[in-house]
Amino acid sequence: MTEIKKNTPVIRAIKLSKSFGKVEVLKQLSVDFNEGDRIALVGQNGAGKTTLIRCILGQYIFDGQLKVLDKDPRQQRVDILKEVGFVPQIPPPLKITVKELLRFFSDLSNVPEEEYVDIAEKLGLQIKDSYNKPFVALSGGMKQKLLVAFALGKKPTVLLMDEPSANLDPAAREIFFDYLGKYNKEALLVLSSHRMTEIEGLVNRVVEMDFGQIVLDKILYPVENMNV
Amino acid sequence: MLFGLIPKKQRRRIMSKGFKSILVLDLNQSLRSKGFWIYSILFGGFVAFMFVSGITETQIIGFVGLGRLMVTFMQVCMVIIPIYVLITVVRSIVGDKESNVMEYMLSLPVSLSNFYWGKFIAKFIVIYIPLFVSLFAAVIWGTITSLDIPWDMFALYSFLLAAMVFCFLGIGMFISVYARSQEMAVSSAFVLWLLLVAFIDLLLMGMMLKFRMNPSLVIGLGMLNPLQVFRVGVLVLFDPKLTVMGPAAYFVLDTVSRGVFIVFSVVYPALLGFLFGWLGNRRFNRKDII
């Protein structure tokens, strides 16, 4: 795991802007996300949450400054992504089997397949029953559990989750939240969601976006006081 | 663990692991698509059909036996392969963008170049191997049935097919990186293919007659067209004065020697494919990924 320099934010954005044609989706956004922060990134559709996440993942070229783990997300993409776990809002329609996907992740991350299987099973996914099924053929909830297992299994320093519980049934959601609550307290967790009520028990800070800007940044309680 | 502290040699190994992982993933994805199996069965079945229909026993303008079968196979490839490769490949990058595959895959520690070239090589394997296997199966069946094996043709055609697939793969990936939607990518591929087909003979000869163009210029234009190069390359082992070649091909082979053209017909399309592939990768690395 990357050592984070003391007093250096895990993610630092200074006057970060991103436009698509004439539409400015992120407007001179400045924010720090720190070690151990558990952030609810909330806002309506089009607020810029996904664009911010994609900038952090090095998927967009942007104006202004953005550092993740003190590195440039575009120039040092691979270095950063080794430390990042990501769960997308919409699972990718991959035709390969669950077994092949497990092998792919294990090869890329140097994490044994069993660790992913273990987490998936804790989340209520009987993964071995689905080994030979194409990933795309799994139900929405099963896909989400598997992606969450992949994100958590590599024990990342930064966890980015875009509506991670959208497809989970209540029981799976409870297990998932319980798991997240116990996750490495030093890691930065960013949960993007439309519904604050759903994730409020998990977070200590709320960052609300609207029209590409941060309109609210509120620390609910210090990280050390969190009791999930 | 600080990735930056890992020795350069090991870092390179990790980077190439990303390439291998994407290559294997894309191969597995392709093997699960119906399109791949239809394509493989189509070409394998076509060779089998030619044997069953007795094409090896017919003779047309000097082509006979397995040579006749191979020339016919290559003529079919010339019609189908470029457009098949373009249509399949142009949807690759832009399709992954639209279906959220890219968003997820590129949240993993794989460099953009490894992702791009991993897909590129996987597509090459998936498209080329069925063609080579069909051609090789014809040779094996020819050996079993005691036909003369034209090894020079087999070797040339194997390389020509590889060069042609590589060429259109590079162009297809280039279009796919630039296109904003799958529809736009497919339309661009069709327009390009139509232009290349039209420029084999029809437009070249028309331009030469109408604008009284210098034949050397027409030949030069003809040599730039990978379809034209492929077409002449297929027939180059035979008499260059054959009428089936068309006027532009006649000029080309009248100007350069057969040996030179054989090398050119393999090297030029491969280089062209690499150039477009490289340009596509360059753009992919410099712009928004999704």
Short mmCIF file of N, CA, C and O in Angstrom, two decimals, chain B residues 70-122:
data_model
loop_
_atom_site.label_atom_id
_atom_site.label_comp_id
_atom_site.label_asym_id
_atom_site.label_seq_id
_atom_site.Cartn_x
_atom_site.Cartn_y
_atom_site.Cartn_z
N MET B 70 -6.70 -22.04 -54.30
CA MET B 70 -6.14 -20.96 -53.47
C MET B 70 -6.44 -19.58 -54.05
O MET B 70 -6.74 -18.64 -53.31
N VAL B 71 -6.32 -19.47 -55.39
CA VAL B 71 -6.61 -18.18 -56.02
C VAL B 71 -8.07 -17.80 -55.78
O VAL B 71 -8.39 -16.65 -55.43
N THR B 72 -8.97 -18.77 -55.91
CA THR B 72 -10.40 -18.48 -55.70
C THR B 72 -10.62 -18.07 -54.24
O THR B 72 -11.35 -17.11 -53.96
N PHE B 73 -9.96 -18.80 -53.32
CA PHE B 73 -10.09 -18.47 -51.90
C PHE B 73 -9.62 -17.03 -51.64
O PHE B 73 -10.28 -16.26 -50.93
N MET B 74 -8.49 -16.68 -52.26
CA MET B 74 -7.95 -15.33 -52.04
C MET B 74 -8.85 -14.26 -52.65
O MET B 74 -8.95 -13.15 -52.12
N GLN B 75 -9.48 -14.59 -53.79
CA GLN B 75 -10.38 -13.60 -54.41
C GLN B 75 -11.59 -13.35 -53.49
O GLN B 75 -12.04 -12.21 -53.36
N VAL B 76 -12.06 -14.42 -52.87
CA VAL B 76 -13.17 -14.26 -51.92
C VAL B 76 -12.70 -13.43 -50.72
O VAL B 76 -13.40 -12.53 -50.26
N CYS B 77 -11.48 -13.73 -50.27
CA CYS B 77 -10.92 -12.97 -49.13
C CYS B 77 -10.82 -11.49 -49.49
O CYS B 77 -11.08 -10.63 -48.65
N MET B 78 -10.41 -11.21 -50.71
CA MET B 78 -10.24 -9.82 -51.12
C MET B 78 -11.56 -9.05 -51.03
O MET B 78 -11.59 -7.88 -50.68
N VAL B 79 -12.64 -9.75 -51.34
CA VAL B 79 -13.95 -9.10 -51.30
C VAL B 79 -14.42 -8.94 -49.85
O VAL B 79 -14.91 -7.88 -49.46
N ILE B 80 -14.26 -10.02 -49.09
CA ILE B 80 -14.88 -10.05 -47.75
C ILE B 80 -13.99 -9.47 -46.65
O ILE B 80 -14.47 -8.72 -45.79
N ILE B 81 -12.71 -9.85 -46.65
CA ILE B 81 -11.86 -9.53 -45.49
C ILE B 81 -11.76 -8.03 -45.17
O ILE B 81 -12.00 -7.64 -44.01
N PRO B 82 -11.44 -7.17 -46.14
CA PRO B 82 -11.30 -5.76 -45.76
C PRO B 82 -12.55 -5.19 -45.09
O PRO B 82 -12.45 -4.56 -44.02
N ILE B 83 -13.69 -5.44 -45.66
CA ILE B 83 -14.91 -4.85 -45.08
C ILE B 83 -15.27 -5.56 -43.77
O ILE B 83 -15.70 -4.92 -42.82
N TYR B 84 -15.02 -6.88 -43.71
CA TYR B 84 -15.29 -7.60 -42.46
C TYR B 84 -14.41 -7.06 -41.32
O TYR B 84 -14.89 -6.78 -40.22
N VAL B 85 -13.11 -6.91 -41.63
CA VAL B 85 -12.18 -6.41 -40.60
C VAL B 85 -12.60 -5.01 -40.16
O VAL B 85 -12.69 -4.71 -38.97
N LEU B 86 -12.88 -4.16 -41.16
CA LEU B 86 -13.25 -2.78 -40.82
C LEU B 86 -14.50 -2.73 -39.94
O LEU B 86 -14.51 -2.09 -38.89
N ILE B 87 -15.55 -3.43 -40.39
CA ILE B 87 -16.82 -3.37 -39.66
C ILE B 87 -16.66 -3.93 -38.24
O ILE B 87 -17.23 -3.41 -37.28
N THR B 88 -15.88 -5.01 -38.12
CA THR B 88 -15.70 -5.61 -36.80
C THR B 88 -14.87 -4.71 -35.89
O THR B 88 -15.20 -4.49 -34.73
N VAL B 89 -13.78 -4.18 -36.45
CA VAL B 89 -12.81 -3.49 -35.61
C VAL B 89 -13.21 -2.05 -35.29
O VAL B 89 -12.95 -1.57 -34.19
N VAL B 90 -13.86 -1.37 -36.24
CA VAL B 90 -14.19 0.05 -35.96
C VAL B 90 -15.12 0.20 -34.75
O VAL B 90 -15.17 1.24 -34.14
N ARG B 91 -15.84 -0.88 -34.42
CA ARG B 91 -16.75 -0.78 -33.29
C ARG B 91 -16.07 -1.08 -31.96
O ARG B 91 -16.65 -0.92 -30.90
N SER B 92 -14.83 -1.54 -32.07
CA SER B 92 -14.14 -2.04 -30.88
C SER B 92 -13.97 -0.98 -29.78
O SER B 92 -14.57 -1.09 -28.71
N ILE B 93 -13.16 0.02 -30.03
CA ILE B 93 -12.89 1.03 -28.98
C ILE B 93 -14.14 1.86 -28.68
O ILE B 93 -14.53 2.02 -27.53
N VAL B 94 -14.78 2.36 -29.75
CA VAL B 94 -15.95 3.22 -29.54
C VAL B 94 -17.09 2.41 -28.91
O VAL B 94 -17.86 2.92 -28.09
N GLY B 95 -17.18 1.12 -29.26
CA GLY B 95 -18.21 0.26 -28.68
C GLY B 95 -17.96 0.05 -27.20
O GLY B 95 -18.89 0.07 -26.39
N ASP B 96 -16.70 -0.15 -26.83
CA ASP B 96 -16.35 -0.31 -25.42
C ASP B 96 -16.66 0.96 -24.63
O ASP B 96 -17.03 0.91 -23.46
N LYS B 97 -16.50 2.11 -25.31
CA LYS B 97 -16.82 3.38 -24.63
C LYS B 97 -18.31 3.45 -24.35
O LYS B 97 -18.74 3.79 -23.27
N GLU B 98 -19.09 3.11 -25.38
CA GLU B 98 -20.54 3.25 -25.26
C GLU B 98 -21.15 2.26 -24.27
O GLU B 98 -22.17 2.53 -23.67
N SER B 99 -20.51 1.08 -24.15
CA SER B 99 -21.13 0.04 -23.31
C SER B 99 -20.55 0.01 -21.88
O SER B 99 -20.80 -0.94 -21.15
N ASN B 100 -19.77 1.02 -21.53
CA ASN B 100 -19.17 1.12 -20.18
C ASN B 100 -18.07 0.10 -19.91
O ASN B 100 -17.61 0.00 -18.77
N VAL B 101 -17.70 -0.67 -20.91
CA VAL B 101 -16.59 -1.61 -20.70
C VAL B 101 -15.30 -0.83 -20.45
O VAL B 101 -14.52 -1.14 -19.56
N MET B 102 -15.12 0.22 -21.23
CA MET B 102 -13.91 1.02 -21.15
C MET B 102 -13.77 1.69 -19.77
O MET B 102 -12.69 1.71 -19.19
N GLU B 103 -14.89 2.25 -19.29
CA GLU B 103 -14.85 2.94 -17.99
C GLU B 103 -14.31 1.99 -16.92
O GLU B 103 -13.46 2.37 -16.11
N TYR B 104 -14.80 0.75 -16.95
CA TYR B 104 -14.38 -0.19 -15.92
C TYR B 104 -12.97 -0.72 -16.18
O TYR B 104 -12.13 -0.73 -15.27
N MET B 105 -12.72 -1.16 -17.40
CA MET B 105 -11.42 -1.77 -17.70
C MET B 105 -10.27 -0.78 -17.47
O MET B 105 -9.20 -1.18 -17.06
N LEU B 106 -10.53 0.47 -17.77
CA LEU B 106 -9.46 1.45 -17.61
C LEU B 106 -9.46 2.08 -16.21
O LEU B 106 -8.81 3.08 -15.98
N SER B 107 -10.19 1.46 -15.29
CA SER B 107 -10.02 1.83 -13.89
C SER B 107 -9.04 0.83 -13.26
O SER B 107 -8.74 0.90 -12.08
N LEU B 108 -8.58 -0.12 -14.07
CA LEU B 108 -7.62 -1.13 -13.61
C LEU B 108 -6.21 -0.70 -14.01
O LEU B 108 -6.05 0.05 -14.97
N PRO B 109 -5.21 -1.20 -13.30
CA PRO B 109 -3.84 -0.74 -13.59
C PRO B 109 -3.27 -1.33 -14.89
O PRO B 109 -2.37 -2.16 -14.87
N VAL B 110 -3.82 -0.89 -15.98
CA VAL B 110 -3.32 -1.29 -17.31
C VAL B 110 -3.02 0.00 -18.06
O VAL B 110 -3.88 0.89 -18.10
N SER B 111 -1.82 0.09 -18.64
CA SER B 111 -1.51 1.33 -19.36
C SER B 111 -2.39 1.42 -20.61
O SER B 111 -2.85 0.40 -21.14
N LEU B 112 -2.60 2.64 -21.07
CA LEU B 112 -3.47 2.83 -22.24
C LEU B 112 -2.89 2.13 -23.46
O LEU B 112 -3.62 1.54 -24.26
N SER B 113 -1.57 2.18 -23.61
CA SER B 113 -0.94 1.52 -24.76
C SER B 113 -1.09 0.00 -24.67
O SER B 113 -1.36 -0.66 -25.67
N ASN B 114 -0.93 -0.53 -23.46
CA ASN B 114 -1.11 -1.98 -23.30
C ASN B 114 -2.54 -2.39 -23.61
O ASN B 114 -2.79 -3.44 -24.20
N PHE B 115 -3.49 -1.57 -23.19
CA PHE B 115 -4.90 -1.85 -23.47
C PHE B 115 -5.14 -1.85 -24.98
O PHE B 115 -5.73 -2.78 -25.53
N TYR B 116 -4.64 -0.81 -25.63
CA TYR B 116 -4.86 -0.63 -27.07
C TYR B 116 -4.21 -1.76 -27.87
O TYR B 116 -4.86 -2.42 -28.68
N TRP B 117 -2.91 -1.99 -27.61
CA TRP B 117 -2.20 -3.01 -28.40
C TRP B 117 -2.62 -4.42 -28.02
O TRP B 117 -2.59 -5.33 -28.86
N GLY B 118 -3.04 -4.60 -26.78
CA GLY B 118 -3.56 -5.92 -26.37
C GLY B 118 -4.80 -6.27 -27.18
O GLY B 118 -4.94 -7.38 -27.70
N LYS B 119 -5.68 -5.30 -27.33
CA LYS B 119 -6.90 -5.50 -28.13
C LYS B 119 -6.53 -5.70 -29.60
O LYS B 119 -7.10 -6.54 -30.30
N PHE B 120 -5.59 -4.89 -30.06
CA PHE B 120 -5.16 -4.93 -31.46
C PHE B 120 -4.67 -6.34 -31.83
O PHE B 120 -5.14 -6.94 -32.80
N ILE B 121 -3.75 -6.85 -31.04
CA ILE B 121 -3.15 -8.15 -31.35
C ILE B 121 -4.19 -9.27 -31.19
O ILE B 121 -4.23 -10.21 -31.99
N ALA B 122 -5.05 -9.15 -30.18
CA ALA B 122 -6.10 -10.17 -30.00
C ALA B 122 -7.00 -10.23 -31.23
O ALA B 122 -7.35 -11.30 -31.72
#
